[in-house]
Coordinates of C-alpha atoms and ligand atoms in Angstrom, one line a residue:
M116 CA 18.1 -15.9 -51.9
N117 CA 15.0 -18.0 -52.4
K118 CA 15.6 -19.6 -49.0
I119 CA 15.8 -16.1 -47.4
I120 CA 12.6 -15.0 -49.0
T121 CA 10.8 -18.2 -47.9
T122 CA 12.2 -17.9 -44.4
T123 CA 11.2 -14.2 -44.2
F124 CA 7.7 -15.2 -45.4
F125 CA 7.3 -17.8 -42.7
V126 CA 8.7 -15.5 -40.0
I127 CA 6.1 -12.9 -41.0
I128 CA 3.3 -15.4 -41.0
I129 CA 4.3 -16.7 -37.6
C130 CA 4.6 -13.2 -36.2
L131 CA 1.1 -12.4 -37.6
I132 CA -0.3 -15.5 -36.0
G133 CA 1.4 -14.6 -32.7
Y134 CA 0.0 -11.0 -33.0
V135 CA -3.6 -12.1 -33.7
G136 CA -3.2 -14.6 -30.8
T137 CA -2.3 -12.0 -28.3
K138 CA -4.8 -9.6 -29.7
K139 CA -7.5 -12.2 -29.1
T140 CA -6.6 -12.6 -25.4
H141 CA -5.8 -8.9 -24.7
P142 CA -7.9 -6.8 -27.2
Q143 CA -7.3 -3.6 -25.3
K144 CA -3.5 -3.8 -25.5
N145 CA -2.2 -0.4 -26.5
N146 CA 0.7 -0.9 -28.9
S147 CA 2.5 2.3 -28.0
T148 CA 2.9 1.1 -24.4
D149 CA 5.0 -1.9 -23.6
M150 CA 3.0 -3.8 -21.0
S151 CA 6.0 -4.9 -19.0
H152 CA 8.1 -1.8 -19.3
D153 CA 8.3 0.3 -16.1
Y154 CA 7.8 3.9 -17.1
N155 CA 8.3 5.1 -13.5
S156 CA 11.9 4.1 -13.4
Y157 CA 15.0 5.2 -15.3
A158 CA 16.8 1.9 -14.6
Q159 CA 17.4 -0.5 -17.5
P160 CA 17.6 -3.9 -15.7
E161 CA 17.5 -5.6 -19.0
N162 CA 21.1 -4.3 -19.5
A163 CA 22.6 -4.4 -16.0
V164 CA 20.7 -5.6 -13.0
V165 CA 21.3 -5.4 -9.2
K166 CA 21.4 -8.7 -7.2
H167 CA 22.4 -7.9 -3.7
L168 CA 22.7 -4.7 -1.6
S169 CA 25.0 -4.1 1.3
L170 CA 23.7 -0.9 2.9
N171 CA 25.6 1.0 5.6
L172 CA 23.9 4.1 6.9
N173 CA 24.3 6.5 9.8
A174 CA 21.2 8.3 11.0
D175 CA 22.0 11.9 12.1
F176 CA 19.1 13.3 14.1
E177 CA 20.7 16.7 14.4
K178 CA 20.9 17.3 10.6
N179 CA 18.1 14.9 9.6
I180 CA 20.4 13.2 7.2
L181 CA 21.1 9.5 6.4
S182 CA 24.7 9.0 5.2
G183 CA 26.9 6.1 4.2
Y184 CA 27.0 3.8 1.2
A185 CA 25.1 1.4 -0.8
N186 CA 27.3 -1.4 -2.2
W187 CA 25.5 -3.2 -5.0
Q188 CA 26.4 -6.5 -6.5
I189 CA 25.4 -6.4 -10.1
E190 CA 25.1 -8.5 -13.2
R191 CA 25.8 -7.2 -16.7
V192 CA 23.2 -8.7 -19.1
N193 CA 23.8 -7.2 -22.5
N194 CA 27.5 -6.2 -22.5
A195 CA 26.2 -3.0 -21.2
N196 CA 28.7 -0.2 -20.7
E197 CA 26.8 1.5 -17.9
I198 CA 24.3 0.8 -15.1
I199 CA 21.6 3.2 -14.4
F200 CA 20.2 3.9 -10.9
D201 CA 17.2 5.9 -9.8
T202 CA 18.0 8.7 -7.3
H203 CA 15.9 11.6 -6.0
D204 CA 17.4 14.4 -3.9
L205 CA 20.5 12.3 -3.1
T206 CA 23.9 13.8 -2.9
I207 CA 26.4 11.4 -4.5
E208 CA 29.8 11.8 -2.9
K209 CA 31.8 9.2 -4.7
I210 CA 31.6 5.8 -6.4
T211 CA 34.0 2.9 -6.4
L212 CA 33.9 -0.3 -8.3
N213 CA 34.6 -3.9 -7.0
D214 CA 35.4 -2.4 -3.6
D215 CA 38.5 -0.8 -5.0
S216 CA 39.7 2.4 -3.6
T217 CA 39.9 4.3 -6.8
T218 CA 36.8 6.4 -7.6
T219 CA 35.0 6.2 -10.9
N220 CA 33.2 8.8 -12.9
F221 CA 29.5 9.0 -12.9
E222 CA 26.8 11.3 -14.3
L223 CA 23.7 12.5 -12.5
K224 CA 21.2 13.5 -15.1
S225 CA 18.7 16.4 -14.8
V226 CA 15.9 16.2 -12.2
D227 CA 12.4 15.3 -13.1
K228 CA 9.9 16.4 -10.4
I229 CA 8.3 12.9 -10.2
L230 CA 11.1 10.5 -11.2
G231 CA 14.2 12.3 -9.8
S232 CA 17.5 12.0 -11.6
A233 CA 19.1 9.0 -13.3
L234 CA 22.5 8.1 -12.0
H235 CA 24.7 6.7 -14.9
I236 CA 27.8 4.7 -13.9
P237 CA 30.2 3.3 -16.5
I238 CA 30.9 -0.5 -16.1
S239 CA 32.8 -3.1 -17.9
S240 CA 33.0 -6.9 -18.1
T241 CA 35.0 -7.0 -14.9
T242 CA 32.5 -4.9 -12.8
K243 CA 31.0 -7.1 -10.1
S244 CA 30.0 -4.4 -7.6
V245 CA 29.3 -0.7 -7.5
K246 CA 29.7 1.1 -4.2
I247 CA 27.9 4.5 -4.0
F248 CA 28.8 6.8 -1.2
Y249 CA 26.0 9.3 -0.6
H250 CA 23.8 11.2 1.8
T251 CA 20.1 12.0 1.8
S252 CA 18.4 15.4 1.9
P253 CA 16.6 16.5 5.1
N254 CA 13.6 16.7 2.8
A255 CA 13.9 13.1 1.4
A256 CA 10.4 12.3 0.5
A257 CA 10.4 8.7 1.9
V258 CA 11.8 9.7 5.3
Q259 CA 10.0 11.4 8.1
W260 CA 12.2 12.7 11.0
L261 CA 9.9 13.3 14.0
K262 CA 10.7 15.6 16.9
P263 CA 10.2 14.1 20.4
E264 CA 6.9 16.0 20.9
Q265 CA 5.5 14.2 17.8
T266 CA 6.0 10.8 19.5
A267 CA 4.1 9.0 22.3
G268 CA 7.1 9.0 24.6
K269 CA 7.8 12.7 24.0
K270 CA 11.5 12.2 25.0
Q271 CA 13.3 10.8 21.9
P272 CA 13.1 11.6 18.2
F273 CA 11.8 9.0 15.7
L274 CA 12.4 8.2 12.1
F275 CA 10.5 6.1 9.6
T276 CA 10.6 5.5 5.9
Q277 CA 7.8 4.9 3.4
S278 CA 9.3 3.6 0.1
E279 CA 6.2 2.6 -1.9
A280 CA 5.6 3.5 -4.7
I281 CA 8.7 5.3 -6.0
L282 CA 10.3 6.9 -2.9
A283 CA 13.0 4.3 -2.1
R284 CA 15.2 6.3 -4.5
T285 CA 15.0 9.3 -2.1
W286 CA 17.0 7.3 0.6
I287 CA 18.8 4.6 -1.4
P288 CA 20.2 4.8 -4.9
C289 CA 18.5 1.8 -6.5
E290 CA 16.8 0.3 -9.6
D291 CA 13.5 1.5 -8.2
G292 CA 10.9 -0.5 -10.0
P293 CA 8.8 -3.5 -8.7
G294 CA 10.2 -5.6 -11.5
V295 CA 13.7 -5.8 -10.0
R296 CA 14.4 -8.0 -6.9
F297 CA 17.5 -8.2 -4.7
T298 CA 18.6 -9.6 -1.3
Y299 CA 20.2 -7.2 1.2
D300 CA 22.2 -6.9 4.3
A301 CA 22.5 -3.7 6.3
T302 CA 24.3 -1.9 9.1
I303 CA 22.6 1.0 10.8
H304 CA 24.2 3.4 13.2
C305 CA 21.9 5.5 15.4
P306 CA 22.0 7.3 18.7
K307 CA 22.8 4.9 21.5
N308 CA 19.4 4.9 23.3
L309 CA 17.4 4.1 20.2
M310 CA 16.4 0.9 18.4
A311 CA 16.5 0.6 14.6
V312 CA 14.4 -2.0 12.7
M313 CA 14.2 -2.9 9.1
S314 CA 12.2 -5.1 6.7
V315 CA 13.9 -8.3 7.8
A316 CA 13.3 -11.3 10.0
D317 CA 16.3 -10.8 12.3
N318 CA 15.4 -7.5 13.9
P319 CA 16.7 -6.7 17.3
Q320 CA 14.2 -7.2 20.2
S321 CA 15.9 -4.8 22.7
I322 CA 17.9 -1.6 22.5
N323 CA 21.6 -2.3 22.3
A324 CA 24.2 -0.1 23.9
S325 CA 26.3 0.5 20.9
G326 CA 23.7 2.1 18.6
E327 CA 24.8 -0.2 15.8
Y328 CA 22.5 -2.8 14.3
H329 CA 23.0 -5.5 11.7
Y330 CA 20.4 -7.0 9.4
A331 CA 20.0 -9.6 6.6
Q332 CA 17.1 -10.1 4.2
P333 CA 18.0 -13.3 2.4
K334 CA 14.9 -13.4 0.2
P335 CA 14.9 -11.2 -3.0
I336 CA 12.6 -8.2 -2.6
P337 CA 11.8 -5.2 -4.8
S338 CA 13.1 -1.7 -3.7
Y339 CA 9.7 -0.5 -2.6
L340 CA 9.9 -2.9 0.3
M341 CA 13.0 -1.4 1.8
A342 CA 12.2 0.1 5.1
L343 CA 13.7 1.5 8.3
A344 CA 12.3 2.8 11.6
I345 CA 14.3 4.2 14.5
G346 CA 13.1 5.3 17.9
E347 CA 12.6 4.4 21.5
I348 CA 11.0 1.2 20.4
A349 CA 10.1 -1.8 22.5
F350 CA 9.2 -5.3 21.5
K351 CA 6.5 -7.7 22.9
K352 CA 6.2 -11.3 21.9
I353 CA 2.9 -12.7 20.6
N354 CA 4.0 -16.2 19.8
E355 CA 7.1 -18.0 18.6
R356 CA 7.2 -16.3 15.2
C357 CA 5.1 -13.1 15.8
G358 CA 5.5 -10.0 17.9
V359 CA 4.8 -6.3 18.0
Y360 CA 7.1 -3.3 18.2
A361 CA 5.9 0.1 19.3
E362 CA 7.0 3.0 21.3
L363 CA 7.4 2.0 24.9
P364 CA 4.2 3.6 26.3
M365 CA 2.1 1.9 23.5
V366 CA 3.5 -1.6 23.3
D367 CA 1.2 -3.4 25.8
K368 CA -1.9 -1.9 24.2
V369 CA -0.6 -2.9 20.8
A370 CA 0.1 -6.5 21.9
W371 CA -3.4 -6.7 23.3
E372 CA -5.0 -5.3 20.2
F373 CA -3.1 -7.6 17.9
A374 CA -3.3 -10.7 20.0
D375 CA -4.7 -12.7 17.1
M376 CA -1.7 -12.1 14.8
G377 CA -0.3 -15.6 15.3
K378 CA -3.6 -17.1 14.4
M379 CA -3.8 -14.9 11.3
V380 CA -0.6 -16.3 10.0
D381 CA -1.8 -19.9 10.6
V382 CA -5.0 -19.2 8.8
A383 CA -3.3 -17.6 5.9
E384 CA -0.9 -20.5 5.5
N385 CA -3.8 -22.9 5.5
L386 CA -5.4 -21.0 2.7
Y387 CA -2.6 -20.3 0.2
G388 CA 0.6 -22.0 1.3
S389 CA 3.4 -21.7 3.8
Y390 CA 4.7 -18.3 5.0
A391 CA 7.9 -17.7 3.2
W392 CA 9.6 -15.0 5.3
G393 CA 10.5 -16.4 8.7
R394 CA 9.1 -14.0 11.3
Y395 CA 6.0 -11.9 11.0
D396 CA 6.1 -8.8 13.2
V397 CA 4.2 -5.5 13.2
I398 CA 5.5 -2.1 14.3
V399 CA 3.0 0.6 15.2
L400 CA 4.4 4.0 14.3
P401 CA 3.6 7.5 15.5
P402 CA 0.3 9.0 14.2
S403 CA 1.9 10.9 11.3
F404 CA 2.4 7.6 9.4
P405 CA 0.6 8.5 6.1
F406 CA -1.0 5.1 5.5
G407 CA -3.0 2.5 7.4
G408 CA -0.3 0.0 6.9
M409 CA 2.7 -0.9 4.7
E410 CA 3.6 -4.5 4.0
N411 CA 7.4 -4.2 4.6
P412 CA 8.5 -7.9 4.5
C413 CA 8.7 -9.6 8.0
L414 CA 7.7 -6.3 9.6
T415 CA 4.5 -4.5 8.7
F416 CA 4.5 -0.8 9.4
A417 CA 1.2 0.4 10.9
T418 CA -0.7 3.5 11.9
P419 CA -1.7 3.8 15.6
T420 CA -5.2 4.8 14.4
V421 CA -6.0 1.1 14.3
I422 CA -5.4 0.7 18.0
A423 CA -9.1 1.2 18.8
G424 CA -9.0 -0.5 22.2
D425 CA -11.6 -3.2 21.0
R426 CA -9.7 -5.1 18.3
S427 CA -12.2 -3.9 15.8
L428 CA -9.6 -2.7 13.2
V429 CA -7.4 -5.7 13.1
S430 CA -8.3 -6.4 9.5
L431 CA -5.4 -4.1 8.7
V432 CA -3.0 -6.7 10.0
A433 CA -4.8 -9.4 8.0
H434 CA -4.3 -7.1 4.9
E435 CA -0.6 -6.4 5.4
L436 CA 0.0 -10.0 6.3
A437 CA -1.8 -11.2 3.1
H438 CA 0.7 -9.1 1.1
S439 CA 3.4 -11.6 2.2
W440 CA 1.9 -13.7 -0.6
S441 CA 0.1 -11.2 -2.9
G442 CA 2.6 -8.4 -3.4
N443 CA 5.8 -9.5 -1.6
L444 CA 6.0 -13.0 -3.1
C445 CA 4.2 -12.4 -6.3
T446 CA 4.7 -8.7 -7.2
N447 CA 3.1 -6.4 -9.7
A448 CA 5.6 -6.0 -12.5
T449 CA 4.9 -2.3 -12.8
W450 CA 2.6 0.2 -11.0
N451 CA 0.2 -0.2 -13.9
D452 CA -0.5 -3.7 -12.5
F453 CA -1.1 -2.3 -9.0
W454 CA -4.4 -4.2 -8.7
L455 CA -2.4 -7.5 -8.7
N456 CA -1.0 -6.4 -5.4
E457 CA -4.0 -4.7 -3.8
G458 CA -7.0 -6.4 -5.3
F459 CA -5.6 -9.9 -4.5
T460 CA -4.7 -8.7 -1.0
M461 CA -8.2 -7.4 -0.3
Y462 CA -9.6 -10.8 -1.4
F463 CA -7.1 -12.6 0.8
Q464 CA -7.7 -10.2 3.7
F465 CA -11.4 -11.0 3.7
R466 CA -10.7 -14.7 3.6
I467 CA -8.5 -14.5 6.7
M468 CA -11.1 -12.4 8.4
E469 CA -13.9 -14.8 7.5
A470 CA -11.9 -17.8 8.7
L471 CA -11.2 -16.1 12.1
Y472 CA -14.4 -14.1 12.8
G473 CA -17.1 -15.5 10.4
K474 CA -18.7 -14.5 7.2
D475 CA -21.1 -12.1 8.8
Y476 CA -18.1 -10.1 10.0
S477 CA -16.0 -10.2 6.9
D478 CA -18.9 -9.4 4.6
M479 CA -19.7 -6.3 6.8
E480 CA -16.2 -5.1 6.1
A481 CA -16.4 -6.0 2.4
N482 CA -19.7 -4.2 2.1
L483 CA -18.2 -1.0 3.4
C484 CA -15.4 -1.3 0.8
V485 CA -18.0 -1.6 -1.9
Q486 CA -19.7 1.5 -0.6
D487 CA -16.4 3.3 -0.9
L488 CA -15.9 2.0 -4.4
Q489 CA -19.3 3.3 -5.4
N490 CA -18.4 6.7 -4.1
T491 CA -15.1 6.7 -5.9
L492 CA -16.7 5.6 -9.2
K493 CA -19.2 8.5 -8.8
D494 CA -16.4 11.0 -8.1
F495 CA -14.2 9.8 -10.9
G496 CA -17.0 9.3 -13.5
E497 CA -17.8 5.8 -15.0
K498 CA -15.8 6.6 -18.2
N499 CA -12.7 7.8 -16.4
P500 CA -9.7 5.7 -17.7
D501 CA -8.4 5.6 -14.1
T502 CA -11.3 3.3 -13.3
K503 CA -9.7 0.5 -15.3
L504 CA -7.9 -2.2 -13.3
K505 CA -5.0 -2.1 -15.8
L506 CA -3.7 1.4 -15.5
D507 CA -1.6 3.6 -17.8
L508 CA 0.6 5.7 -15.5
K509 CA 3.2 6.5 -18.2
G510 CA 4.5 10.1 -17.5
R511 CA 2.4 10.3 -14.3
N512 CA 3.0 9.9 -10.6
P513 CA 2.1 6.3 -9.7
D514 CA 0.4 7.7 -6.7
D515 CA -2.4 8.8 -9.1
G516 CA -3.4 5.1 -9.5
M517 CA -3.5 4.2 -5.9
N518 CA -7.1 4.4 -5.0
D519 CA -10.2 2.3 -4.4
I520 CA -10.3 0.9 -7.9
A521 CA -7.3 -1.3 -7.6
Y522 CA -8.4 -2.4 -4.2
N523 CA -12.1 -2.8 -4.3
K524 CA -12.9 -3.3 -8.0
G525 CA -10.0 -5.8 -8.0
Y526 CA -11.5 -7.5 -5.0
L527 CA -15.0 -7.8 -6.6
F528 CA -13.4 -9.3 -9.7
L529 CA -11.7 -12.0 -7.7
R530 CA -14.8 -12.6 -5.7
L531 CA -16.7 -13.0 -8.9
M532 CA -14.2 -15.7 -10.0
E533 CA -14.8 -17.5 -6.7
E534 CA -18.5 -17.4 -7.1
T535 CA -18.2 -18.6 -10.8
V536 CA -16.2 -21.8 -10.2
G537 CA -16.8 -22.4 -6.5
R538 CA -14.4 -21.9 -3.6
E539 CA -12.6 -25.3 -3.9
K540 CA -11.3 -24.8 -7.4
W541 CA -10.7 -21.2 -7.0
D542 CA -8.6 -21.7 -3.9
L543 CA -6.5 -24.4 -5.6
F544 CA -6.0 -22.0 -8.5
L545 CA -5.0 -19.1 -6.3
K546 CA -2.6 -21.2 -4.3
S547 CA -0.9 -22.3 -7.5
W548 CA -0.7 -18.7 -8.8
F549 CA 1.2 -17.7 -5.7
T550 CA 3.4 -20.8 -5.6
E551 CA 4.3 -20.8 -9.2
H552 CA 5.1 -17.1 -9.2
A553 CA 6.9 -16.9 -5.9
F554 CA 9.6 -14.2 -5.8
Q555 CA 8.6 -13.1 -9.3
S556 CA 7.2 -9.9 -10.7
V557 CA 4.1 -10.4 -12.9
T558 CA 2.1 -8.4 -15.3
T559 CA -1.7 -8.3 -15.6
E560 CA -1.3 -10.1 -19.0
E561 CA 0.6 -12.9 -17.4
F562 CA -2.2 -13.3 -14.9
V563 CA -4.8 -13.4 -17.6
D564 CA -2.9 -16.1 -19.5
F565 CA -2.4 -18.1 -16.3
L566 CA -6.1 -17.7 -15.6
N567 CA -7.1 -18.8 -19.1
N568 CA -4.8 -21.8 -19.0
N569 CA -5.4 -23.0 -15.5
L570 CA -9.0 -22.2 -14.7
I571 CA -11.1 -20.9 -17.6
Q572 CA -10.3 -23.6 -20.1
S573 CA -11.3 -26.4 -17.8
N574 CA -14.5 -24.6 -16.7
K575 CA -15.5 -22.9 -20.0
E576 CA -19.3 -23.3 -19.6
K577 CA -19.1 -21.5 -16.2
F578 CA -17.2 -18.5 -17.6
T579 CA -19.4 -17.7 -20.5
K580 CA -20.9 -14.7 -18.7
V581 CA -17.7 -13.4 -17.1
N582 CA -16.1 -10.9 -19.4
I583 CA -12.5 -10.9 -18.2
N584 CA -11.4 -8.2 -20.6
E585 CA -14.2 -5.9 -19.6
W586 CA -13.3 -6.3 -15.9
I587 CA -9.6 -5.5 -16.5
Y588 CA -9.4 -3.2 -19.5
E589 CA -12.6 -1.2 -19.4
T590 CA -13.8 1.6 -17.2
G591 CA -16.6 1.5 -14.6
L592 CA -18.0 -1.5 -12.8
P593 CA -19.3 -4.4 -14.9
A594 CA -23.0 -5.3 -14.4
N595 CA -22.1 -8.8 -13.1
A596 CA -20.3 -7.4 -10.1
P597 CA -21.1 -9.6 -7.0
I598 CA -23.6 -8.1 -4.6
I599 CA -22.3 -8.3 -1.0
N600 CA -25.1 -8.5 1.5
A601 CA -24.1 -7.7 5.0
S602 CA -26.7 -9.2 7.3
R603 CA -25.5 -7.2 10.3
F604 CA -26.3 -4.0 8.5
V605 CA -30.0 -4.7 8.4
A606 CA -30.3 -3.7 12.1
I607 CA -28.3 -0.5 11.4
D608 CA -30.6 0.5 8.5
L609 CA -33.5 0.1 10.9
Q610 CA -31.9 2.5 13.4
I611 CA -31.3 5.0 10.6
K612 CA -34.9 4.8 9.7
N613 CA -36.1 5.2 13.3
F614 CA -33.9 8.3 13.6
T615 CA -34.9 9.9 10.4
T616 CA -38.6 9.2 10.6
K617 CA -39.3 9.3 14.4
N618 CA -36.2 11.1 15.7
E619 CA -35.5 8.0 17.8
L620 CA -32.0 7.1 19.0
D621 CA -31.8 3.8 20.8
K622 CA -28.7 3.6 23.0
N623 CA -29.4 -0.1 23.9
A624 CA -29.6 -1.2 20.4
T625 CA -26.2 0.4 19.6
A626 CA -24.4 -0.8 22.7
K627 CA -22.7 -3.7 21.0
W628 CA -21.9 -2.1 17.6
S629 CA -18.5 -2.6 16.2
T630 CA -16.6 0.2 14.4
H631 CA -18.1 -1.1 11.1
E632 CA -21.6 -0.9 12.3
W633 CA -21.0 2.7 13.4
L634 CA -19.4 3.5 10.1
H635 CA -22.3 2.1 8.2
F636 CA -24.7 4.1 10.4
I637 CA -22.8 7.5 10.0
N638 CA -22.2 7.0 6.3
N639 CA -25.8 6.2 5.5
L640 CA -27.5 8.9 7.4
P641 CA -29.2 11.3 5.0
E642 CA -26.7 13.8 3.6
K643 CA -28.7 16.7 4.8
L644 CA -29.3 16.8 8.5
S645 CA -30.6 19.7 10.7
Q646 CA -28.4 21.3 13.4
K647 CA -30.8 19.8 15.9
Q648 CA -30.5 16.3 14.5
L649 CA -26.7 16.6 14.7
D650 CA -26.9 17.9 18.2
D651 CA -29.1 14.9 19.2
L652 CA -26.7 12.4 17.5
D653 CA -23.7 13.8 19.2
A654 CA -25.4 14.0 22.6
A655 CA -26.4 10.4 22.4
Y656 CA -23.3 8.9 20.9
H657 CA -20.4 11.3 21.6
F658 CA -18.9 11.3 18.2
T659 CA -17.0 14.6 18.5
G660 CA -13.5 13.9 19.9
N661 CA -14.2 10.1 19.7
N662 CA -11.0 8.1 20.3
N663 CA -11.9 5.8 17.5
C664 CA -10.3 7.7 14.5
E665 CA -12.5 5.9 11.9
I666 CA -15.7 7.0 13.7
A667 CA -14.4 10.5 14.4
D668 CA -13.4 11.0 10.8
A669 CA -16.7 9.8 9.4
W670 CA -18.5 12.1 11.8
Y671 CA -16.5 15.2 11.0
Y672 CA -17.1 14.5 7.3
L673 CA -20.8 14.4 7.8
C674 CA -20.8 17.5 10.0
L675 CA -18.8 19.4 7.4
K676 CA -21.3 18.5 4.8
N677 CA -23.9 20.1 7.1
N678 CA -22.0 23.1 8.1
Y679 CA -22.1 21.9 11.8
T680 CA -19.3 24.0 13.3
K681 CA -19.4 22.7 16.8
I682 CA -16.9 20.0 15.8
N683 CA -14.3 22.6 14.7
S684 CA -11.9 22.5 17.6
A685 CA -12.0 18.7 18.0
M686 CA -11.6 18.3 14.3
E687 CA -8.6 20.7 14.3
K688 CA -7.0 18.7 17.1
F689 CA -7.6 15.5 15.1
L690 CA -6.1 17.0 11.9
C691 CA -3.1 18.3 13.8
T692 CA -2.2 14.8 15.3
V693 CA -3.2 12.3 12.7
G694 CA -1.3 12.2 9.4
R695 CA -3.1 9.3 7.7
R696 CA -3.9 10.4 4.2
K697 CA -7.2 8.5 4.0
F698 CA -8.5 10.6 6.9
L699 CA -7.1 13.9 5.8
L700 CA -8.2 14.1 2.2
P701 CA -12.0 13.8 2.7
L702 CA -12.0 16.4 5.5
Y703 CA -9.8 19.0 3.8
G704 CA -11.6 18.3 0.5
E705 CA -15.0 18.9 2.0
M706 CA -13.9 22.1 3.7
N707 CA -12.5 23.4 0.5
K708 CA -15.9 23.3 -1.1
T709 CA -17.1 26.5 0.5
E710 CA -15.5 29.9 1.0
S711 CA -15.7 29.9 4.8
G712 CA -14.5 26.3 4.8
K713 CA -11.5 27.1 2.6
K714 CA -10.4 29.7 5.1
L715 CA -10.7 27.2 8.0
A716 CA -8.9 24.5 6.0
K717 CA -6.0 26.8 5.2
Q718 CA -5.7 27.8 8.8
I719 CA -5.6 24.3 10.0
Y720 CA -3.3 23.1 7.3
A721 CA -0.8 25.9 8.1
K722 CA -0.6 24.5 11.6
A723 CA -0.7 20.8 10.8
R724 CA 1.4 20.6 7.6
G725 CA 4.8 20.4 9.3
G726 CA 3.7 17.3 11.2
Y727 CA 2.6 15.4 8.1
H728 CA 4.8 13.0 6.1
S729 CA 5.7 14.2 2.6
V730 CA 3.3 11.7 1.0
S731 CA 0.4 13.5 2.7
Q732 CA 1.9 17.0 2.3
Q733 CA 2.3 16.5 -1.4
T734 CA -1.3 15.4 -2.0
L735 CA -2.6 18.2 0.2
D736 CA -0.3 20.9 -1.4
E737 CA -1.8 19.9 -4.7
M738 CA -5.3 20.3 -3.3
F739 CA -4.4 23.7 -1.9
G740 CA -2.9 24.7 -5.3
K741 CA 0.6 25.3 -3.9
Ligands
LIG976 N1 0.7 -1.1 0.2 C1 -0.4 -0.4 0.7 C2 0.0 1.0 1.1 C3 0.5 1.9 -0.1 C4 -0.2 1.9 -1.3 C5 1.6 2.7 0.1 C6 0.3 2.6 -2.3 C7 2.0 3.4 -1.0 C8 1.4 3.4 -2.2 C9 -0.9 -1.1 1.9 O1 -0.9 -2.5 1.9 C10 -2.4 -0.7 2.1 O2 -3.1 -1.1 1.2 N2 -2.7 -0.1 3.1 C11 -4.1 0.3 3.4 C12 -4.7 -0.7 4.4 C13 -6.1 -1.1 4.3 C14 -6.6 -1.4 2.9 C15 -6.4 -2.2 5.2 C16 -4.1 1.7 4.0 O3 -3.1 2.2 4.2 O4 -5.2 2.2 4.2
LIG977 ZN1 -2.3 -3.2 0.5

């Protein structure tokens, strides 16, 4: 008895020491929320976890349905008597175990609007694999089925998926959290004249006559990196390990725009260790793709709005490539740790850009990001909990956390570390972070511990003024945020001054401006401009209907703020072709601020909505109060 009491006493003391220890490192830890638990998934991988997926799907372009099976090899961890999958809008036809022909019972729980329905399947000690026969809904949120007229070629339909953050479950029953990794192989059946590509290194490079394609991804990945695109796609080689895919009429332009891809991979490897995924390819999708890019392993998915014709928007490739380390190798454990994916990737992206195009150039891009961050902080309010790097998305749609904070506050935090210890030590540290956590999912707290043990402790005097906890667990932007001077913007500021004080527009001075210089110019003009000033700007620089989507978007936004209606038809055309959410939100948002604008916004949205991917539709539906 005495022994039990003494042991209990020691256990309590040890627990207390442990508790105080963690408390010291992570003072903001909220005890009601388990830091590594994924509240955006129903799966319980701690009880039964997936290891390998064999996917077999047929793409039916008549019915807009994917159908077939997902055969999962699983591992039972805790003598669990069931395995739980995430599903959303899937019709489960039947389930068999161990490739047996007898079907097994299953239960599909009630639907949650954000999370979908949990699929419970009974298992036993002998269950090695679970084969789920199913089909998707035509409205599956991840999948966009495009009609031929929505493509560049206009002759064939197109399909693409977007799984991040929690949409993989709308086309594959899976343990849909970034903390679970698996390898996969797949077979896709599609119409004979189309090509299908996935997030693998062994994609086809030409259309095959049978309409059947096979794939293998031998590296373990989380479900949000599952991806599929089908269309009249062509391939063009850049170098031995890189190439581009695009619709046939686009592929040459894309190959020209992304000619530096191969060099980007070399530069990235030099910085933070060898590329782990075999090939690195990019596919440029039709304009309804809702993001700039998506880092699907081996095959980045990208918007055609970066094909500017002057290679000025290639940092998108640097960004998605950088995710091959920050994100795909070393993955945020839950969506609350999203900044570990995106903040690190922004930092890495700028380092690739600096190595290839110089610091003047990369700092110009970084400076624009900081301007965006400042606007977001102003919109959100400095005390808004969503301005913390570590998020709390329990009970919410993870999409709510996917904004400039993770990207640009995250970036500034890492840049501050670099400035604090110097590039040499920082680079070694970062490389070891990626290498030691390769193919793992990591929490913010694990990063903080790794940082403490591997950088701060050996450089204590340098870190006295960096308050790590403030950066990660508090709102707003800490006062010691690095200032990013963009020397190339000095000349732009002068042009703005000449225009606003003397009404001067110098075409010669602007002749060599890159997209970034134009963006800085447009975004930093006074908020209020007269109709005459806007006329003059447009006459000199032809912003309205500009083929560069970044420039057109920034211009329309400025015009909306000034009620300059001469843009309306060009803006409508833009909104009816491009589905990239980053462009849509500011424009619709600004229109919605006035009564007449609201009317126009509704009119345009009614025409354009059908052409947008569900990710954009959903955000805009919310804005329009649908
Ligand atoms: N992984 C993101 C896209 C994403 C984020 C999809 C959250 C779904 C949910 C991708 O790497 C990204 O950050 N894209 C940016 C590119 C930009 C920062 C160069 C985009 O789409 O604008
Ligand atoms: Zn990213």
